[in-house]
Short mmCIF file of C-alpha atoms and ligand atoms in Angstrom, two decimals:
data_model
loop_
_atom_site.label_atom_id
_atom_site.label_comp_id
_atom_site.label_asym_id
_atom_site.label_seq_id
_atom_site.Cartn_x
_atom_site.Cartn_y
_atom_site.Cartn_z
CA MET A 275 -10.09 -6.23 -22.47
CA ARG A 276 -7.69 -3.80 -24.08
CA ALA A 277 -4.34 -3.11 -22.47
CA ALA A 278 -0.99 -1.57 -23.41
CA VAL A 279 1.73 -4.25 -23.48
CA LEU A 280 5.45 -3.47 -23.28
CA TYR A 281 7.29 -6.37 -24.97
CA GLU A 282 10.78 -4.87 -24.86
CA ALA A 283 12.46 -1.76 -23.46
CA ASN A 284 12.76 1.13 -25.90
CA GLN A 285 10.01 -0.30 -28.12
CA PRO A 286 6.54 1.27 -28.39
CA MET A 287 3.86 -0.34 -26.26
CA VAL A 288 1.26 -2.30 -28.24
CA ILE A 289 -2.48 -2.12 -27.54
CA GLU A 290 -3.59 -5.75 -27.28
CA ASP A 291 -6.72 -7.71 -26.44
CA LEU A 292 -5.86 -9.59 -23.25
CA THR A 293 -7.68 -12.05 -21.04
CA LEU A 294 -7.92 -11.03 -17.39
CA GLU A 295 -8.86 -13.76 -14.92
CA GLY A 296 -11.42 -12.60 -12.34
CA PRO A 297 -10.90 -11.93 -8.64
CA ARG A 298 -10.03 -14.69 -6.18
CA ALA A 299 -10.45 -14.55 -2.39
CA GLY A 300 -9.51 -11.14 -0.98
CA GLU A 301 -9.35 -9.57 -4.44
CA VAL A 302 -11.29 -6.97 -6.38
CA LEU A 303 -12.00 -6.53 -10.10
CA VAL A 304 -11.99 -2.87 -11.10
CA ARG A 305 -12.71 -0.91 -14.27
CA ILE A 306 -9.93 1.66 -14.67
CA ALA A 307 -11.24 5.22 -15.02
CA ALA A 308 -7.98 7.14 -15.41
CA THR A 309 -4.29 6.40 -15.02
CA GLY A 310 -1.34 8.77 -14.69
CA VAL A 311 1.80 8.77 -16.80
CA CYS A 312 4.61 8.38 -14.25
CA HIS A 313 8.40 8.29 -14.34
CA SER A 314 8.44 4.89 -12.64
CA ASP A 315 6.73 3.35 -15.68
CA TYR A 316 9.15 5.24 -17.90
CA HIS A 317 12.16 3.78 -16.06
CA VAL A 318 11.00 0.36 -17.29
CA ILE A 319 10.19 1.63 -20.79
CA ASP A 320 13.62 3.21 -21.28
CA GLY A 321 15.41 0.25 -19.69
CA SER A 322 16.93 2.10 -16.72
CA TRP A 323 15.03 -0.32 -14.47
CA HIS A 324 15.75 -3.75 -15.91
CA GLY A 325 16.73 -7.30 -15.06
CA PRO A 326 14.75 -10.01 -13.26
CA ARG A 327 12.79 -7.51 -11.13
CA TYR A 328 11.17 -6.10 -14.27
CA PRO A 329 10.14 -9.08 -16.42
CA LYS A 330 8.52 -8.51 -19.83
CA PRO A 331 6.11 -8.62 -21.56
CA VAL A 332 4.36 -6.45 -19.00
CA VAL A 333 1.36 -4.18 -18.58
CA LEU A 334 2.67 -1.08 -16.79
CA GLY A 335 0.64 1.60 -14.98
CA HIS A 336 0.35 2.08 -11.21
CA GLU A 337 -1.30 5.49 -10.60
CA ALA A 338 -5.02 5.01 -11.16
CA SER A 339 -8.61 5.59 -10.19
CA ALA A 340 -11.28 3.00 -10.87
CA VAL A 341 -14.79 1.75 -10.20
CA VAL A 342 -15.29 -1.62 -8.50
CA GLU A 343 -16.96 -4.10 -10.87
CA ALA A 344 -16.93 -7.29 -8.77
CA ILE A 345 -15.42 -8.66 -5.60
CA GLY A 346 -14.04 -12.09 -4.79
CA PRO A 347 -14.89 -14.09 -1.62
CA ASN A 348 -13.94 -12.61 1.77
CA VAL A 349 -13.82 -8.98 0.63
CA SER A 350 -15.31 -6.55 3.13
CA LEU A 351 -13.69 -3.15 2.51
CA VAL A 352 -15.27 -2.36 -0.88
CA LYS A 353 -18.37 -3.30 -2.88
CA PRO A 354 -19.35 -3.13 -6.55
CA GLY A 355 -19.96 0.45 -7.68
CA ASP A 356 -17.51 2.01 -5.21
CA HIS A 357 -15.14 4.61 -6.60
CA VAL A 358 -11.57 3.79 -5.59
CA ILE A 359 -8.01 5.01 -5.89
CA LEU A 360 -5.55 2.17 -6.41
CA SER A 361 -2.50 1.80 -4.18
CA PHE A 362 0.50 0.09 -5.79
CA ALA A 363 1.60 -1.41 -2.46
CA SER A 364 -0.60 -4.21 -1.13
CA THR A 365 -0.65 -4.62 2.65
CA CYS A 366 -1.42 -7.60 4.85
CA GLY A 367 -2.54 -5.65 7.94
CA ARG A 368 -0.91 -8.22 10.23
CA CYS A 369 2.88 -8.03 9.90
CA GLN A 370 5.01 -5.95 12.26
CA ALA A 371 5.31 -3.07 9.78
CA CYS A 372 1.54 -2.89 9.28
CA VAL A 373 0.87 -3.05 13.02
CA ARG A 374 3.45 -0.30 13.67
CA GLY A 375 1.49 1.94 11.28
CA GLU A 376 4.07 1.65 8.49
CA PRO A 377 2.14 -0.39 5.92
CA TYR A 378 4.35 0.96 3.10
CA LEU A 379 7.04 -1.29 4.60
CA CYS A 380 4.69 -4.32 4.71
CA ASN A 381 6.57 -7.52 4.13
CA GLY A 382 3.62 -9.82 4.43
CA MET A 383 2.65 -9.59 0.77
CA ARG A 384 5.96 -9.90 -1.04
CA SER A 385 5.54 -11.89 -4.25
CA PRO A 386 7.83 -12.65 -7.19
CA ALA A 387 8.43 -9.87 -9.71
CA GLY A 388 5.69 -9.51 -12.30
CA THR A 389 2.99 -11.22 -10.24
CA MET A 390 -0.07 -10.46 -8.12
CA PRO A 391 0.31 -10.47 -4.30
CA ASP A 392 -0.51 -14.23 -4.29
CA GLY A 393 2.34 -14.94 -6.71
CA THR A 394 0.19 -15.69 -9.79
CA ARG A 395 -0.34 -13.90 -13.09
CA ARG A 396 -3.87 -13.20 -14.36
CA LEU A 397 -3.08 -11.47 -17.63
CA ARG A 398 -2.79 -13.55 -20.80
CA LYS A 399 -2.51 -13.01 -24.54
CA GLY A 400 -3.68 -16.35 -25.91
CA ASP A 401 -1.45 -18.87 -24.08
CA GLN A 402 1.24 -16.35 -23.18
CA GLU A 403 1.27 -15.05 -19.62
CA ILE A 404 1.78 -11.30 -19.30
CA ASN A 405 3.50 -9.78 -16.26
CA HIS A 406 1.92 -7.39 -13.77
CA PHE A 407 3.61 -4.17 -12.64
CA GLY A 408 3.25 -2.58 -9.22
CA GLN A 409 0.60 -5.23 -8.48
CA THR A 410 -1.62 -2.85 -10.41
CA SER A 411 -1.09 -2.84 -14.23
CA SER A 412 -3.46 0.03 -14.84
CA PHE A 413 -2.63 0.72 -18.50
CA ALA A 414 -5.65 -1.44 -19.21
CA GLU A 415 -9.43 -1.25 -19.21
CA MET A 416 -9.66 -3.55 -16.18
CA ALA A 417 -7.43 -4.78 -13.37
CA VAL A 418 -7.57 -7.27 -10.51
CA VAL A 419 -6.00 -6.03 -7.29
CA HIS A 420 -5.80 -7.10 -3.66
CA GLU A 421 -8.53 -5.62 -1.48
CA SER A 422 -5.95 -3.51 0.41
CA GLN A 423 -5.07 -1.74 -2.86
CA ALA A 424 -8.56 -0.42 -3.67
CA ILE A 425 -9.23 2.54 -1.39
CA PRO A 426 -12.83 3.84 -1.51
CA ILE A 427 -13.30 7.59 -1.98
CA ARG A 428 -16.20 10.05 -2.08
CA PRO A 429 -18.30 9.62 -5.23
CA ASP A 430 -18.26 13.39 -5.89
CA MET A 431 -14.48 13.31 -6.50
CA PRO A 432 -13.73 13.54 -10.26
CA LEU A 433 -12.00 10.27 -11.18
CA ASP A 434 -9.50 11.72 -13.68
CA ARG A 435 -8.04 13.94 -10.97
CA ALA A 436 -8.34 11.24 -8.30
CA ALA A 437 -5.93 9.02 -10.26
CA LEU A 438 -2.97 11.28 -9.48
CA ILE A 439 -3.42 10.72 -5.77
CA GLY A 440 -2.41 7.08 -6.24
CA CYS A 441 1.26 7.91 -6.83
CA ALA A 442 2.59 11.43 -7.48
CA VAL A 443 0.36 13.36 -5.08
CA MET A 444 0.58 10.81 -2.27
CA THR A 445 4.34 10.50 -2.61
CA GLY A 446 4.95 14.25 -2.73
CA VAL A 447 2.48 15.47 -0.12
CA GLY A 448 3.24 12.44 2.07
CA ALA A 449 6.98 13.19 2.00
CA VAL A 450 6.20 16.53 3.66
CA LEU A 451 3.31 15.67 6.00
CA ASN A 452 4.14 12.04 6.91
CA THR A 453 7.88 11.49 6.39
CA ALA A 454 9.42 14.87 7.26
CA ARG A 455 6.50 16.23 9.33
CA VAL A 456 7.39 19.77 8.32
CA GLU A 457 6.42 22.34 10.99
CA PRO A 458 4.54 25.55 10.09
CA GLY A 459 6.96 28.34 9.13
CA SER A 460 9.70 25.98 7.97
CA THR A 461 11.86 26.65 4.95
CA MET A 462 12.10 24.01 2.21
CA ALA A 463 13.99 23.28 -0.99
CA VAL A 464 12.56 20.90 -3.60
CA PHE A 465 14.99 19.46 -6.14
CA ALA A 466 13.29 18.38 -9.43
CA THR A 467 9.78 19.63 -10.02
CA GLY A 468 8.21 16.77 -11.98
CA GLY A 469 5.03 15.04 -10.85
CA VAL A 470 6.38 14.21 -7.39
CA GLY A 471 8.32 17.44 -6.85
CA LEU A 472 5.27 19.60 -7.63
CA ASN A 473 3.38 17.71 -4.96
CA ILE A 474 6.18 18.16 -2.44
CA ILE A 475 5.62 21.87 -3.03
CA GLN A 476 1.89 21.34 -2.47
CA GLY A 477 2.74 19.51 0.77
CA GLY A 478 4.77 22.56 1.79
CA MET A 479 1.69 24.75 1.18
CA LEU A 480 -0.48 22.41 3.29
CA ALA A 481 2.17 22.49 6.06
CA ASN A 482 2.36 26.30 5.94
CA ALA A 483 6.05 26.39 5.03
CA SER A 484 7.28 29.99 4.92
CA GLN A 485 9.68 29.52 2.00
CA ILE A 486 9.48 26.88 -0.74
CA ILE A 487 12.43 27.01 -3.13
CA ALA A 488 12.06 24.94 -6.32
CA ILE A 489 15.08 23.76 -8.30
CA ASP A 490 14.98 22.23 -11.78
CA LEU A 491 16.82 22.33 -15.10
CA LEU A 492 13.78 23.26 -17.21
CA ASP A 493 12.13 26.69 -17.09
CA ASN A 494 8.69 25.30 -18.00
CA LYS A 495 8.82 23.00 -14.95
CA LEU A 496 9.77 25.93 -12.74
CA GLU A 497 6.69 27.75 -14.08
CA TYR A 498 4.54 24.81 -12.95
CA ALA A 499 6.32 25.02 -9.58
CA LYS A 500 5.30 28.66 -9.18
CA GLN A 501 1.70 27.81 -10.07
CA VAL A 502 1.43 25.36 -7.16
CA GLY A 503 3.12 27.55 -4.56
CA ALA A 504 6.91 27.78 -4.93
CA THR A 505 8.07 31.10 -3.46
CA HIS A 506 11.40 31.05 -5.33
CA VAL A 507 12.71 29.14 -8.35
CA ILE A 508 16.28 28.29 -9.33
CA ASN A 509 17.37 26.94 -12.70
CA ALA A 510 20.32 24.70 -11.75
CA SER A 511 21.58 24.69 -15.35
CA ARG A 512 22.47 28.36 -14.92
CA VAL A 513 23.38 28.83 -11.23
CA ASP A 514 24.76 26.71 -8.40
CA PRO A 515 21.61 25.77 -6.48
CA VAL A 516 23.37 25.31 -3.11
CA GLY A 517 24.84 28.82 -3.19
CA ALA A 518 21.53 30.29 -4.37
CA ILE A 519 19.61 28.55 -1.55
CA ARG A 520 22.10 29.86 1.03
CA GLU A 521 21.59 33.39 -0.32
CA LEU A 522 17.81 33.05 -0.06
CA THR A 523 18.03 31.85 3.55
CA ALA A 524 20.40 34.48 4.97
CA GLY A 525 23.34 32.10 4.70
CA GLN A 526 21.67 29.43 6.86
CA GLY A 527 20.38 26.81 4.47
CA VAL A 528 16.85 25.36 4.55
CA ASP A 529 15.20 23.40 7.32
CA TYR A 530 14.16 20.66 4.88
CA ALA A 531 15.48 19.66 1.45
CA PHE A 532 13.79 17.07 -0.75
CA ASP A 533 15.38 15.14 -3.63
CA ALA A 534 12.47 14.19 -5.86
CA ILE A 535 14.59 12.59 -8.58
CA GLY A 536 16.84 10.22 -6.63
CA LEU A 537 20.20 10.94 -8.24
CA PRO A 538 23.21 10.75 -5.88
CA GLN A 539 24.60 14.13 -6.94
CA VAL A 540 21.18 15.75 -6.42
CA SER A 541 20.76 14.10 -3.00
CA ARG A 542 24.17 15.54 -2.10
CA GLN A 543 23.14 19.02 -3.26
CA ALA A 544 19.99 18.70 -1.17
CA TYR A 545 22.10 17.70 1.84
CA ASP A 546 24.47 20.63 1.30
CA SER A 547 21.56 23.07 1.08
CA THR A 548 20.18 22.22 4.55
CA ARG A 549 21.07 24.21 7.66
CA ALA A 550 22.91 22.64 10.62
CA GLY A 551 20.36 20.32 12.18
CA GLY A 552 18.33 20.28 8.96
CA THR A 553 16.74 17.26 7.29
CA THR A 554 17.26 15.85 3.80
CA VAL A 555 14.52 13.58 2.45
CA VAL A 556 15.34 11.33 -0.50
CA VAL A 557 12.05 10.66 -2.30
CA GLY A 558 13.16 9.70 -5.81
CA ILE A 559 14.30 6.12 -6.34
CA ALA A 560 18.01 6.01 -7.21
CA PRO A 561 19.57 3.77 -9.86
CA THR A 562 20.34 0.29 -8.48
CA GLY A 563 23.61 0.20 -6.51
CA ALA A 564 24.11 4.00 -6.39
CA GLU A 565 25.51 5.55 -3.18
CA ILE A 566 25.31 9.07 -1.76
CA PRO A 567 28.58 10.46 -0.37
CA ILE A 568 27.89 12.29 2.91
CA PRO A 569 30.54 14.20 4.91
CA ALA A 570 31.65 12.33 8.02
CA SER A 571 31.23 15.60 9.96
CA ILE A 572 27.52 14.74 10.20
CA ALA A 573 27.90 14.55 14.00
CA ALA A 574 28.97 18.19 14.27
CA SER A 575 26.35 19.40 11.76
CA SER A 576 23.63 17.28 13.42
CA LYS A 577 21.97 16.74 10.06
CA THR A 578 19.41 14.04 9.28
CA VAL A 579 18.99 12.07 6.03
CA LYS A 580 15.74 10.18 5.56
CA GLY A 581 14.37 7.90 2.89
CA CYS A 582 10.73 8.18 1.86
CA PHE A 583 8.87 5.41 0.06
CA TYR A 584 5.39 6.23 -1.26
CA GLY A 585 5.06 9.26 1.03
CA SER A 586 5.10 6.97 4.11
CA THR A 587 1.45 6.38 3.24
CA ARG A 588 -1.31 4.64 5.10
CA PRO A 589 -3.55 4.65 2.02
CA SER A 590 -6.91 4.18 3.74
CA VAL A 591 -6.15 7.22 5.93
CA ASP A 592 -4.31 9.40 3.43
CA PHE A 593 -6.21 8.96 0.13
CA PRO A 594 -9.59 10.17 1.48
CA ARG A 595 -7.76 13.01 3.26
CA LEU A 596 -6.15 14.17 0.00
CA VAL A 597 -9.51 13.94 -1.76
CA ASN A 598 -10.97 16.25 0.89
CA PHE A 599 -8.09 18.70 0.45
CA TYR A 600 -8.84 18.83 -3.31
CA LEU A 601 -12.57 19.29 -2.87
CA GLN A 602 -11.91 22.08 -0.35
CA GLY A 603 -9.67 23.86 -2.88
CA ARG A 604 -6.51 23.33 -0.83
CA LEU A 605 -4.81 20.85 -3.19
CA LYS A 606 -4.33 21.72 -6.86
CA LEU A 607 -4.96 18.87 -9.27
CA ASP A 608 -6.59 20.58 -12.28
CA GLU A 609 -3.50 22.75 -12.62
CA ILE A 610 -1.05 19.85 -12.71
CA ILE A 611 -2.86 17.85 -15.41
CA SER A 612 -1.33 19.38 -18.51
CA ARG A 613 -2.87 16.95 -20.98
CA ARG A 614 -5.33 14.07 -21.20
CA TYR A 615 -4.72 11.12 -23.54
CA ARG A 616 -6.66 8.06 -24.74
CA LEU A 617 -5.15 4.61 -24.12
CA ASP A 618 -4.11 4.30 -27.77
CA GLU A 619 -2.11 7.53 -27.42
CA ILE A 620 0.04 6.04 -24.64
CA ASN A 621 3.34 6.12 -26.55
CA GLU A 622 2.78 9.80 -27.34
CA ALA A 623 2.08 10.42 -23.64
CA PHE A 624 5.42 8.88 -22.65
CA ALA A 625 7.29 10.76 -25.37
CA ALA A 626 5.90 13.98 -23.82
CA LEU A 627 7.04 12.79 -20.38
CA ALA A 628 10.55 12.09 -21.71
CA ARG A 629 10.70 15.62 -23.15
CA GLY A 630 9.48 17.14 -19.86
CA ASP A 631 6.49 18.78 -21.61
CA ASN A 632 3.80 18.13 -19.02
CA ALA A 633 3.37 18.70 -15.31
CA ARG A 634 1.39 15.46 -15.47
CA GLY A 635 -0.22 13.57 -18.33
CA VAL A 636 -3.26 11.41 -17.62
CA ILE A 637 -4.75 8.62 -19.69
CA VAL A 638 -8.54 8.75 -19.43
CA MET A 639 -10.16 5.37 -20.06
CA ARG A 640 -13.75 6.58 -20.04
CA ASP A 641 -15.62 9.85 -19.75
ZN1 ZN B 917 4.44 6.62 -9.97
ZN1 ZN B 918 1.88 -6.16 6.46
#
C-alpha cells in the first residue's frame, strides 16, 4: 500500500510502497477514506516534537475516517464494511481510568514510542521497520488499529467530513462540553483559532455561550472564527487581548478562557482574561518542559486552571454524538474544510498549514 513516510524532520515526506501486516487479535484492518492535516503531525515534521518519543522513519497522520476491511480474532465492536472514525488513543476498558469514565487517561495500553498498542511495528519498507504515530498512521491507504480505536458511525455521514471529528473537532468541542462543561449563557475567550480553536468556538455554540471572543494573530483565521460563531474577534498582533476582553465583558473578564495553542505566554493571557472564579482550560500541547507562571493570589481570585487532553473524550459516546450534530446542521464541518488534497500532495498540504492558509486541510484517499 502507498503511504507518506517522514524520514527526517524538515525534509519532505516521501510516498512509498509499504508492507502492512494484517490484524492480530483485538485489531482491525481499515482502508483510510480521509485524513486531516493537523498541527500535531506538523510538530514532528518541523522538529519541535523530537527525541526518542518521536522515532523516524514514521508514517504520521492521526485524524481519519475509514472503512473496515477485515477484523482479527476476538473483535466484537466492528465488522467489515463498517464506516469508522479513528481515535488516536487506544483504551483497554479495564484500568482505573477507563472504569472511572476517563478513557483518554487510559494507562492499560501504553506501548513504546512508534509502535502499535501491543508494542510491535507492522509497517515495513523492504526489511526496514517503519514507525507508527498516534497508534494510527493514517497518511496511508490502509492502517491496522486496536478495536477500541475504530468507532463505528452512521453510514450516511460523509467520510471526508467525518475525519475531522477524530482530532480537531473532538478536542475543541470536547474541551467545552466535556472538560469545562460550559453552562448556557456563559462568556468565553478562545486563544488561537486554528483547527482546534475553531471547534472550541463550535462547542461554545452548542453550549449556548452568550459571548464567544476569538483571539488570533491572523485576520484570515479570525474570519473563519466569525463563520463558525465567534461574536467578537481580536487580532492580538494589534491590541492587548486581555485589555480588549475586559472591555468586552464590562471589566469582569470571561467565565471560561481556552488556550488552543499551548504556549505558556498564551496560557497566561487566557488566565488573566478570566473573571474571579473563572476557569482557564489549556487544550494545546505545550513544548516539552515549559511552565506557566500563575499568580500565587489564586486563592483570593478563586480561579481554576484545567488541562484538557483529546477533549476528555469517550470516543464511542462522543464520535456518534458529533456525527448527529453535523447531520442535524448544528456542527459546521463543510465550512472548516478549506481545501482537499490527494495523498501525493501531502507536502503542499503541510506547507499551507505552516502558512496558516486553511481552516483545515483534508487529504482524501478515495472518492
Ligand atoms: Zn490532531
Ligand atoms: Zn484503560
